[in-house]
Amino acid sequence: MLKSFRSIALLEGLSTLALFFFAMPMKYIAGDPIYVKNIGMAHGILFILYIAFAILIKNEQKWNPRTFAIVCLASIFPFGTFYVEKKYLRNSK
């Protein structure tokens, strides 16, 4: 389950970056909103999966409430899931 969470965290982080640095400029500069719609939908699904998997593995990883909150809040910020992967998931079993 941890391997799946790590993959979802990576994809969620990449989708956030794609949304902010590709889709939104395409919408507001080029006037083409289709990228926001498609990438935004993928990002939304990945966000939900990220939170669901965080809930599922919090006991397995023995996260205290503070660590769990950091893991969940990291999904809101660009590069946040990359930080979680490096700090909390990389050396986990």
JSON list of C-alpha atoms in Angstrom, two decimals:
[
{"chain": "A", "resi": 1, "resn": "MET", "atom": "CA", "xyz": [0.00, 0.00, 0.00]},
{"chain": "A", "resi": 2, "resn": "LEU", "atom": "CA", "xyz": [2.92, 2.35, 0.71]},
{"chain": "A", "resi": 3, "resn": "LYS", "atom": "CA", "xyz": [4.23, 1.91, -2.83]},
{"chain": "A", "resi": 4, "resn": "SER", "atom": "CA", "xyz": [0.82, 2.90, -4.21]},
{"chain": "A", "resi": 5, "resn": "PHE", "atom": "CA", "xyz": [0.70, 5.94, -1.92]},
{"chain": "A", "resi": 6, "resn": "ARG", "atom": "CA", "xyz": [4.16, 7.01, -3.07]},
{"chain": "A", "resi": 7, "resn": "SER", "atom": "CA", "xyz": [3.05, 6.75, -6.71]},
{"chain": "A", "resi": 8, "resn": "ILE", "atom": "CA", "xyz": [-0.12, 8.70, -6.04]},
{"chain": "A", "resi": 9, "resn": "ALA", "atom": "CA", "xyz": [1.86, 11.37, -4.16]},
{"chain": "A", "resi": 10, "resn": "LEU", "atom": "CA", "xyz": [4.21, 11.77, -7.13]},
{"chain": "A", "resi": 11, "resn": "LEU", "atom": "CA", "xyz": [1.36, 11.97, -9.64]},
{"chain": "A", "resi": 12, "resn": "GLU", "atom": "CA", "xyz": [-0.62, 14.37, -7.44]},
{"chain": "A", "resi": 13, "resn": "GLY", "atom": "CA", "xyz": [2.40, 16.67, -7.17]},
{"chain": "A", "resi": 14, "resn": "LEU", "atom": "CA", "xyz": [3.02, 16.55, -10.91]},
{"chain": "A", "resi": 15, "resn": "SER", "atom": "CA", "xyz": [-0.64, 17.25, -11.65]},
{"chain": "A", "resi": 16, "resn": "THR", "atom": "CA", "xyz": [-0.53, 20.30, -9.35]},
{"chain": "A", "resi": 17, "resn": "LEU", "atom": "CA", "xyz": [2.49, 21.64, -11.20]},
{"chain": "A", "resi": 18, "resn": "ALA", "atom": "CA", "xyz": [0.91, 20.93, -14.58]},
{"chain": "A", "resi": 19, "resn": "LEU", "atom": "CA", "xyz": [-2.24, 22.73, -13.50]},
{"chain": "A", "resi": 20, "resn": "PHE", "atom": "CA", "xyz": [-0.46, 25.82, -12.14]},
{"chain": "A", "resi": 21, "resn": "PHE", "atom": "CA", "xyz": [2.35, 26.15, -14.67]},
{"chain": "A", "resi": 22, "resn": "PHE", "atom": "CA", "xyz": [0.78, 24.83, -17.88]},
{"chain": "A", "resi": 23, "resn": "ALA", "atom": "CA", "xyz": [-3.01, 24.64, -17.82]},
{"chain": "A", "resi": 24, "resn": "MET", "atom": "CA", "xyz": [-3.74, 27.94, -16.10]},
{"chain": "A", "resi": 25, "resn": "PRO", "atom": "CA", "xyz": [-1.36, 29.96, -18.33]},
{"chain": "A", "resi": 26, "resn": "MET", "atom": "CA", "xyz": [-2.93, 28.29, -21.36]},
{"chain": "A", "resi": 27, "resn": "LYS", "atom": "CA", "xyz": [-6.36, 29.35, -20.12]},
{"chain": "A", "resi": 28, "resn": "TYR", "atom": "CA", "xyz": [-5.53, 32.94, -19.23]},
{"chain": "A", "resi": 29, "resn": "ILE", "atom": "CA", "xyz": [-2.86, 33.73, -21.82]},
{"chain": "A", "resi": 30, "resn": "ALA", "atom": "CA", "xyz": [-3.89, 31.61, -24.79]},
{"chain": "A", "resi": 31, "resn": "GLY", "atom": "CA", "xyz": [-7.61, 31.57, -24.00]},
{"chain": "A", "resi": 32, "resn": "ASP", "atom": "CA", "xyz": [-7.85, 27.76, -24.15]},
{"chain": "A", "resi": 33, "resn": "PRO", "atom": "CA", "xyz": [-9.65, 26.41, -21.05]},
{"chain": "A", "resi": 34, "resn": "ILE", "atom": "CA", "xyz": [-9.70, 22.73, -22.09]},
{"chain": "A", "resi": 35, "resn": "TYR", "atom": "CA", "xyz": [-6.38, 22.04, -20.35]},
{"chain": "A", "resi": 36, "resn": "VAL", "atom": "CA", "xyz": [-7.70, 23.31, -17.02]},
{"chain": "A", "resi": 37, "resn": "LYS", "atom": "CA", "xyz": [-10.76, 21.11, -17.39]},
{"chain": "A", "resi": 38, "resn": "ASN", "atom": "CA", "xyz": [-8.82, 17.92, -18.19]},
{"chain": "A", "resi": 39, "resn": "ILE", "atom": "CA", "xyz": [-5.78, 18.39, -15.95]},
{"chain": "A", "resi": 40, "resn": "GLY", "atom": "CA", "xyz": [-7.99, 19.80, -13.20]},
{"chain": "A", "resi": 41, "resn": "MET", "atom": "CA", "xyz": [-10.18, 16.67, -13.25]},
{"chain": "A", "resi": 42, "resn": "ALA", "atom": "CA", "xyz": [-7.14, 14.39, -13.07]},
{"chain": "A", "resi": 43, "resn": "HIS", "atom": "CA", "xyz": [-5.70, 16.51, -10.26]},
{"chain": "A", "resi": 44, "resn": "GLY", "atom": "CA", "xyz": [-8.97, 16.35, -8.32]},
{"chain": "A", "resi": 45, "resn": "ILE", "atom": "CA", "xyz": [-9.11, 12.57, -8.55]},
{"chain": "A", "resi": 46, "resn": "LEU", "atom": "CA", "xyz": [-5.47, 12.26, -7.53]},
{"chain": "A", "resi": 47, "resn": "PHE", "atom": "CA", "xyz": [-6.03, 14.65, -4.60]},
{"chain": "A", "resi": 48, "resn": "ILE", "atom": "CA", "xyz": [-8.90, 12.51, -3.31]},
{"chain": "A", "resi": 49, "resn": "LEU", "atom": "CA", "xyz": [-6.83, 9.34, -3.73]},
{"chain": "A", "resi": 50, "resn": "TYR", "atom": "CA", "xyz": [-3.88, 10.97, -1.93]},
{"chain": "A", "resi": 51, "resn": "ILE", "atom": "CA", "xyz": [-6.01, 11.88, 1.10]},
{"chain": "A", "resi": 52, "resn": "ALA", "atom": "CA", "xyz": [-7.76, 8.48, 1.11]},
{"chain": "A", "resi": 53, "resn": "PHE", "atom": "CA", "xyz": [-4.45, 6.61, 1.00]},
{"chain": "A", "resi": 54, "resn": "ALA", "atom": "CA", "xyz": [-3.00, 8.87, 3.71]},
{"chain": "A", "resi": 55, "resn": "ILE", "atom": "CA", "xyz": [-5.93, 7.91, 5.94]},
{"chain": "A", "resi": 56, "resn": "LEU", "atom": "CA", "xyz": [-5.46, 4.22, 5.12]},
{"chain": "A", "resi": 57, "resn": "ILE", "atom": "CA", "xyz": [-1.74, 4.08, 5.86]},
{"chain": "A", "resi": 58, "resn": "LYS", "atom": "CA", "xyz": [-1.47, 6.46, 8.83]},
{"chain": "A", "resi": 59, "resn": "ASN", "atom": "CA", "xyz": [-1.62, 3.60, 11.36]},
{"chain": "A", "resi": 60, "resn": "GLU", "atom": "CA", "xyz": [0.67, 1.38, 9.31]},
{"chain": "A", "resi": 61, "resn": "GLN", "atom": "CA", "xyz": [3.28, 4.16, 9.24]},
{"chain": "A", "resi": 62, "resn": "LYS", "atom": "CA", "xyz": [2.66, 5.04, 12.90]},
{"chain": "A", "resi": 63, "resn": "TRP", "atom": "CA", "xyz": [2.10, 8.71, 12.12]},
{"chain": "A", "resi": 64, "resn": "ASN", "atom": "CA", "xyz": [1.18, 10.90, 15.06]},
{"chain": "A", "resi": 65, "resn": "PRO", "atom": "CA", "xyz": [-1.60, 13.48, 14.49]},
{"chain": "A", "resi": 66, "resn": "ARG", "atom": "CA", "xyz": [0.91, 16.22, 13.66]},
{"chain": "A", "resi": 67, "resn": "THR", "atom": "CA", "xyz": [2.68, 14.15, 11.00]},
{"chain": "A", "resi": 68, "resn": "PHE", "atom": "CA", "xyz": [-0.65, 13.06, 9.54]},
{"chain": "A", "resi": 69, "resn": "ALA", "atom": "CA", "xyz": [-1.77, 16.70, 9.35]},
{"chain": "A", "resi": 70, "resn": "ILE", "atom": "CA", "xyz": [1.48, 17.68, 7.60]},
{"chain": "A", "resi": 71, "resn": "VAL", "atom": "CA", "xyz": [1.08, 14.84, 5.09]},
{"chain": "A", "resi": 72, "resn": "CYS", "atom": "CA", "xyz": [-2.50, 15.90, 4.32]},
{"chain": "A", "resi": 73, "resn": "LEU", "atom": "CA", "xyz": [-1.81, 19.63, 4.17]},
{"chain": "A", "resi": 74, "resn": "ALA", "atom": "CA", "xyz": [1.19, 19.07, 1.88]},
{"chain": "A", "resi": 75, "resn": "SER", "atom": "CA", "xyz": [-1.21, 18.09, -0.89]},
{"chain": "A", "resi": 76, "resn": "ILE", "atom": "CA", "xyz": [-2.45, 21.69, -1.05]},
{"chain": "A", "resi": 77, "resn": "PHE", "atom": "CA", "xyz": [0.90, 23.28, -1.84]},
{"chain": "A", "resi": 78, "resn": "PRO", "atom": "CA", "xyz": [3.01, 22.92, -4.99]},
{"chain": "A", "resi": 79, "resn": "PHE", "atom": "CA", "xyz": [5.98, 20.66, -4.25]},
{"chain": "A", "resi": 80, "resn": "GLY", "atom": "CA", "xyz": [4.32, 19.61, -0.96]},
{"chain": "A", "resi": 81, "resn": "THR", "atom": "CA", "xyz": [3.89, 15.97, -1.90]},
{"chain": "A", "resi": 82, "resn": "PHE", "atom": "CA", "xyz": [7.53, 15.84, -3.00]},
{"chain": "A", "resi": 83, "resn": "TYR", "atom": "CA", "xyz": [8.50, 17.04, 0.48]},
{"chain": "A", "resi": 84, "resn": "VAL", "atom": "CA", "xyz": [6.34, 14.34, 2.08]},
{"chain": "A", "resi": 85, "resn": "GLU", "atom": "CA", "xyz": [7.90, 11.68, -0.10]},
{"chain": "A", "resi": 86, "resn": "LYS", "atom": "CA", "xyz": [11.40, 12.76, 0.84]},
{"chain": "A", "resi": 87, "resn": "LYS", "atom": "CA", "xyz": [10.81, 13.34, 4.56]},
{"chain": "A", "resi": 88, "resn": "TYR", "atom": "CA", "xyz": [8.21, 10.73, 5.53]},
{"chain": "A", "resi": 89, "resn": "LEU", "atom": "CA", "xyz": [8.03, 8.04, 2.85]},
{"chain": "A", "resi": 90, "resn": "ARG", "atom": "CA", "xyz": [11.46, 7.47, 1.36]},
{"chain": "A", "resi": 91, "resn": "ASN", "atom": "CA", "xyz": [12.89, 5.46, 4.28]},
{"chain": "A", "resi": 92, "resn": "SER", "atom": "CA", "xyz": [9.62, 3.75, 5.22]},
{"chain": "A", "resi": 93, "resn": "LYS", "atom": "CA", "xyz": [9.08, 0.04, 4.79]}
]
